[in-house]
Amino acid sequence: MAEHKVTFDTSPEPVFVPTGTLLVEAAKEAGVEVMQPCGGQGRCGRCAVQITEGTARRRSSLRLSEEDIAEGYALACQTVIEGDVSVVVPPQEKIQRRLTTDRTAAEVRVPDGYVPEQAQTIKRYNLTIEPPSMEDQTDDWSRLQRALRQETNLEGIKASLGLLRKIGAVLRESGWQVTAVLETHIWDCPECEARLIDLLPGNTAAEEPLWGAAVDIGTTTVSLWLVNLLTGEVAAQVAEYNGQIARGEDVISRIVYAGKGTGGQELSQLVIGTIDELLERACKRAQADQEKIVKMTITGNSTMIHLLLDIPAVSIRLDPFVTGINLIPSLMAGEIDIKIHPEASVDCLPGVASYVGADITAGVLSSGMDDTEKTTLFMDVGTNGEIVLGSREWLVTCAASAGPAFEGAGVKDGMRATKGAIEEVWVNAEDYEPSYRVIGNVKPQGLCGSALISLIAEMFLTGVLDKAGNVQVELDTPRTRQGEHGGEYVIAWADETAHGEDIVITHVDIDNLLRAKAAIYAGYTILADSVGVPLEMVEQVLIGGSFGKYINVEKAVQIGLLPDMPWENFHFLGNTSVQGSYLALIDYQRRERIRGIASRMTYIELSADNSFYDAFMSALFLPHTDMNRFPTVAKMMESVK
Amino acid sequence: MAEHKVTFDTSPEPVFVPTGTLLVEAAKEAGVEVMQPCGGQGRCGRCAVQITEGTARRRSSLRLSEEDIAEGYALACQTVIEGDVSVVVPPQEKIQRRLTTDRTAAEVRVPDGYVPEQAQTIKRYNLTIEPPSMEDQTDDWSRLQRALRQETNLEGIKASLGLLRKIGAVLRESGWQVTAVLETHIWDCPECEARLIDLLPGNTAAEEPLWGAAVDIGTTTVSLWLVNLLTGEVAAQVAEYNGQIARGEDVISRIVYAGKGTGGQELSQLVIGTIDELLERACKRAQADQEKIVKMTITGNSTMIHLLLDIPAVSIRLDPFVTGINLIPSLMAGEIDIKIHPEASVDCLPGVASYVGADITAGVLSSGMDDTEKTTLFMDVGTNGEIVLGSREWLVTCAASAGPAFEGAGVKDGMRATKGAIEEVWVNAEDYEPSYRVIGNVKPQGLCGSALISLIAEMFLTGVLDKAGNVQVELDTPRTRQGEHGGEYVIAWADETAHGEDIVITHVDIDNLLRAKAAIYAGYTILADSVGVPLEMVEQVLIGGSFGKYINVEKAVQIGLLPDMPWENFHFLGNTSVQGSYLALIDYQRRERIRGIASRMTYIELSADNSFYDAFMSALFLPHTDMNRFPTVAKMMESVK
């Protein structure tokens, strides 16, 4: 049998191996360490290496994108050597980043073909104004309006009383040389005239940035991007836990809290406090002045938007689940006391229903699904699973009340994805021993959402769980045992953990997670049925949400949370809500497009749908009652066995 | 010579007198007292009686209107008996009222042909709304908008954040039966959509009034009319001194005060305090709820409007005398803290220039001069003499900086027209002894504006003053004497007065008054010259302003303050500013008309007009250098001599 030369960049000498040798074996021979947390079953992707010269046969490329493969990436445990090859072993950090970090969101790009002057409604004008004289006693405001009309062709520009109070002094103190900042287009009021936001003494240098902020209010995390409206460039991205968390983890408990006494005002102030904190941080980073931020767009689920504005949200949680308002009029920052320019317009983007909010309409926009011919499934997996199915032609949406299980809530050792959280788990099929990765490389404290998904998938594939999700306590391993509420599996022993107690997943946890994923899968089914499009006809799956960003697709497929489709059909888009907020901030046509998206999305209320229960029950199994829906998983189960 | 029977209603027996006897002589014979303060010269009008049967020849009818004459009124001192007559001697109060009180303003009338439903932009709708259901999860606000659209055909009705916060609760607590109050037309924003002002639980009875308030902010007096917008009827009229008076009597001193530290805010709060006081009083009288006033219109001179809104007014008093703003955008009451419904729109009517404000544009509207074919001179005599000349076709305007002399300021014993003020003076041509009338029938304290006019006229006609306004101190009367600053005339001796000192008019006072009247007369001249229309072609003179209301026309003509014209060409309109405010309140087309008036009035800045000085100098005499301009006065001077 022919021998082939295999060269590793991390080893001084090449090794020679026969045809058919796995790359991982060659590495071992060369003394090169390649991680294999899943035990070499091609499930974890952690053994990815880059073949820079020569070719090799990939038995499986799970977890690798087309782009990865084009760049020569291959899974060392699934790649068969059939000729001479040179291999680069990337540092684990790099692999992990490729696997877990959202590639789209990692680098924010100003959209292609974006022309700020055309897209932006915030405009800045340097004006030199003819001072009044006995021959021309025109009042200050009409004089300024006239100068602006000459510069902009806009008629009847408006100004608030606050501005009218200051323009006389600004005009005179500056010797009639001023800078006017205008909003030329009020987004929810196409018939409204342009509005003066500020009048500053002196002319302003062209390179001086004009600031805007795009905000996404998540139930858990508030994200803010500080943007130079003159270029569209993002100067700072910051995020912080929503200050409301202290008054309730989920939307329901916050709605309840808001309904009592001054709870509504308090929650509003809390999240405004978070926004102000983020503004301060972003401005410090970009050396910007908070008071000079002249526009803000805000997305968030319907409850978050109601609570921000202190609009009663109580009807959202009570049958028949209606919001107070889906399309908020354009506000001024001063009205809600956000500490940017008080005349800055604050546009809360429109929602569709109680559980399909502006985060989803903005997500649809930033995903581009409303402008594609491909039949697309868009989902935002957070506390709720909001799902949108459609294309350029049509859009249907629903919210699967998945509950917060995938955010770690309702799970014994669940936690949010912060330092100390196990974020991914692999189970060795031979001895049922787990390996895991912890955020921050510290002792683990608990399991975050992505860990729960990979854990259940691994337990199922390795036979620790049966189809119904029961822990097989009779297996020959100390990892499975009978707990207080049924079978459980130990991921980390007490002596490995931060708190000195075992980290386990219990029968109850698994039950909660299966219900959550079943609700979401049933959501797809109902949406697809409602338009008569079989799920198999879906051409791409776009996954948004900061949680979605960390999901391992094949794990999520293996548990039946995502439909079974080729890897390349899945795209992780990161926080699509803040991205949509950003696009709406920099481009009024995209703002209008979100309105269009909101108005043409057909909302399907699952709790009013008779077929939902059946679909839910069928999806309560791993990955599903009907294995024909999950051919890849069926095949993998075969290979594991 | 034939004897005629003269019967007086106040005497039991008739008297018989020969042809040619004056009525006043017959009265004396009958023992009937008829007042003759002017000494029987037909100047004061106080001897007016009513001839109910028979006829008599009127030698003069000065001070009597055509209407008076038609009703049989005659001046007893000027009426010659030529047949049997029956005479009614009215009580002096009635005579005084006829002579001094504005007949037009005394009774406020809803305009003829006024149809509130068409004219009014404030509308109230009773709505029964379909509650949400699983089949129709439309959000509360869209649901309300939909119901309103069905009722009104209006698209895209807007609401403030404050209202959006409450509608959910109102809808539910009222069982989806509500009353919506809308403003269907934002006056300075024709392209704006209708606006929800309030949403009230339950339906409202049709007869329940819908309140509005029309306000006029005078430098001295603030007037407020409380109006039922459903009918146009005025439920209460109240007036009060402007609370700013304590910080300055005239506009200039207030502008100066406003320019220092927090003076602007203070003046704003003071006048808002006055408005609130008036609101309270009017609402008490009409049993209305202040919070239910849903619209307000405001007029006033440009300084008053600036100070109300705390917009810097400093440029108004400095060359080149420009305002900060002439056309104020529609505001909400909450923005300026006027204690009516916080969402009520507050429309400040538009002004034209620093010294031709909304009081004048509103006055032009209420006078109707902008809609007549007659060449009309409109004037508002207050602190300044604002003058408008024109007709349906054209309008020119100017402000004669008359100063506050006619309001009693800058005059030694001048005072405002309150209790204790002498309001009219007559001088006996024989002995130069004065008679006077005091407001409130108490001991006199000083002279108000109307007294100053009548005093100067009487002094001039009786020879106490020469043409140049010099007091003839050499006359055989203790009333004229040499004072500290030249000649003076004593109207009341110390023992008759409230303060125990003589009430006099001095050379300096007379000089100030002549300058004031000369400025106004020069104003007419410049306006007339500017359009090439001789003053004689003016077909009517309309006099507005609360001060104008008390002027005796012929006295004002005699001193050359008003042009010499037949009595019937003069019309006293009272406070035309508050009347215009009222018309703008009840009728949006009239509101629009005021905007039209403001934009088509050509303002002539007298201080920039070269011919003004000459016209002013010519008018510094009594009544004028050119006596041909005052033929009636020339004739009367003949009769007095």
mmCIF file of N, CA, C and O in Angstrom, chain B residues 53 76 109 190 206 234 254 256 304 319 329 346 375 387 414 443 483 555 574 587 640:
data_model
loop_
_atom_site.group_PDB
_atom_site.id
_atom_site.type_symbol
_atom_site.label_atom_id
_atom_site.label_comp_id
_atom_site.label_asym_id
_atom_site.label_seq_id
_atom_site.Cartn_x
_atom_site.Cartn_y
_atom_site.Cartn_z
ATOM 1 N N GLU B 53 -92.705 112.084 21.138
ATOM 2 C CA GLU B 53 -93.815 112.552 20.292
ATOM 3 C C GLU B 53 -93.469 113.922 19.755
ATOM 4 O O GLU B 53 -92.867 114.727 20.471
ATOM 5 N N ALA B 76 -80.367 118.240 24.174
ATOM 6 C CA ALA B 76 -81.287 119.276 24.669
ATOM 7 C C ALA B 76 -80.737 120.681 24.434
ATOM 8 O O ALA B 76 -81.489 121.616 24.142
ATOM 9 N N ARG B 109 -72.322 87.792 20.121
ATOM 10 C CA ARG B 109 -73.239 86.977 19.338
ATOM 11 C C ARG B 109 -72.478 85.919 18.568
ATOM 12 O O ARG B 109 -71.403 86.195 18.026
ATOM 13 N N PRO B 190 -51.723 72.030 7.761
ATOM 14 C CA PRO B 190 -52.863 71.479 7.016
ATOM 15 C C PRO B 190 -52.630 70.030 6.606
ATOM 16 O O PRO B 190 -53.577 69.263 6.466
ATOM 17 N N ALA B 206 -75.246 64.195 24.319
ATOM 18 C CA ALA B 206 -75.056 65.183 23.255
ATOM 19 C C ALA B 206 -75.062 66.604 23.792
ATOM 20 O O ALA B 206 -74.378 67.483 23.260
ATOM 21 N N VAL B 234 -70.871 81.834 24.137
ATOM 22 C CA VAL B 234 -69.927 82.263 25.162
ATOM 23 C C VAL B 234 -70.593 82.096 26.523
ATOM 24 O O VAL B 234 -71.627 82.695 26.795
ATOM 25 N N ARG B 254 -40.857 95.295 30.180
ATOM 26 C CA ARG B 254 -40.958 93.841 30.369
ATOM 27 C C ARG B 254 -39.919 93.089 29.548
ATOM 28 O O ARG B 254 -39.370 92.083 29.984
ATOM 29 N N VAL B 256 -37.032 94.181 28.845
ATOM 30 C CA VAL B 256 -35.778 94.357 29.582
ATOM 31 C C VAL B 256 -35.740 93.391 30.763
ATOM 32 O O VAL B 256 -34.760 92.683 30.991
ATOM 33 N N MET B 304 -46.214 90.215 24.028
ATOM 34 C CA MET B 304 -46.988 89.388 24.961
ATOM 35 C C MET B 304 -46.919 87.910 24.586
ATOM 36 O O MET B 304 -46.823 87.040 25.452
ATOM 37 N N ASP B 319 -33.078 97.880 17.257
ATOM 38 C CA ASP B 319 -32.927 98.021 15.820
ATOM 39 C C ASP B 319 -32.288 96.755 15.269
ATOM 40 O O ASP B 319 -31.257 96.325 15.793
ATOM 41 N N PRO B 329 -46.078 77.554 16.077
ATOM 42 C CA PRO B 329 -46.758 76.285 15.790
ATOM 43 C C PRO B 329 -47.818 75.984 16.844
ATOM 44 O O PRO B 329 -47.760 76.491 17.956
ATOM 45 N N VAL B 346 -53.190 74.601 21.841
ATOM 46 C CA VAL B 346 -53.152 76.032 22.132
ATOM 47 C C VAL B 346 -52.603 76.698 20.879
ATOM 48 O O VAL B 346 -51.458 76.479 20.515
ATOM 49 N N THR B 375 -62.954 101.261 1.768
ATOM 50 C CA THR B 375 -61.621 101.607 2.246
ATOM 51 C C THR B 375 -61.743 101.915 3.736
ATOM 52 O O THR B 375 -62.519 102.791 4.130
ATOM 53 N N ILE B 387 -52.139 100.657 13.388
ATOM 54 C CA ILE B 387 -53.076 101.160 12.397
ATOM 55 C C ILE B 387 -53.035 100.250 11.176
ATOM 56 O O ILE B 387 -51.964 99.834 10.751
ATOM 57 N N GLY B 414 -51.778 111.022 35.573
ATOM 58 C CA GLY B 414 -52.399 109.974 34.760
ATOM 59 C C GLY B 414 -52.577 108.693 35.567
ATOM 60 O O GLY B 414 -51.856 108.435 36.526
ATOM 61 N N LYS B 443 -64.316 110.060 45.060
ATOM 62 C CA LYS B 443 -63.439 111.224 44.904
ATOM 63 C C LYS B 443 -62.352 110.881 43.897
ATOM 64 O O LYS B 443 -61.820 109.768 43.906
ATOM 65 N N GLY B 483 -46.790 126.395 36.557
ATOM 66 C CA GLY B 483 -46.306 125.297 37.413
ATOM 67 C C GLY B 483 -44.793 125.162 37.319
ATOM 68 O O GLY B 483 -44.122 126.013 36.735
ATOM 69 N N LYS B 555 -64.118 114.351 20.536
ATOM 70 C CA LYS B 555 -62.973 114.885 21.284
ATOM 71 C C LYS B 555 -61.673 114.459 20.612
ATOM 72 O O LYS B 555 -60.743 115.232 20.460
ATOM 73 N N GLY B 574 -64.782 97.694 20.478
ATOM 74 C CA GLY B 574 -64.376 97.092 21.747
ATOM 75 C C GLY B 574 -63.088 96.308 21.576
ATOM 76 O O GLY B 574 -62.261 96.623 20.724
ATOM 77 N N ASP B 587 -64.040 78.601 14.735
ATOM 78 C CA ASP B 587 -64.164 78.397 13.294
ATOM 79 C C ASP B 587 -62.792 78.293 12.653
ATOM 80 O O ASP B 587 -62.055 79.265 12.602
ATOM 81 N N VAL B 640 -67.765 128.284 18.988
ATOM 82 C CA VAL B 640 -67.397 128.526 20.382
ATOM 83 C C VAL B 640 -66.997 129.988 20.572
ATOM 84 O O VAL B 640 -67.355 130.621 21.555
#
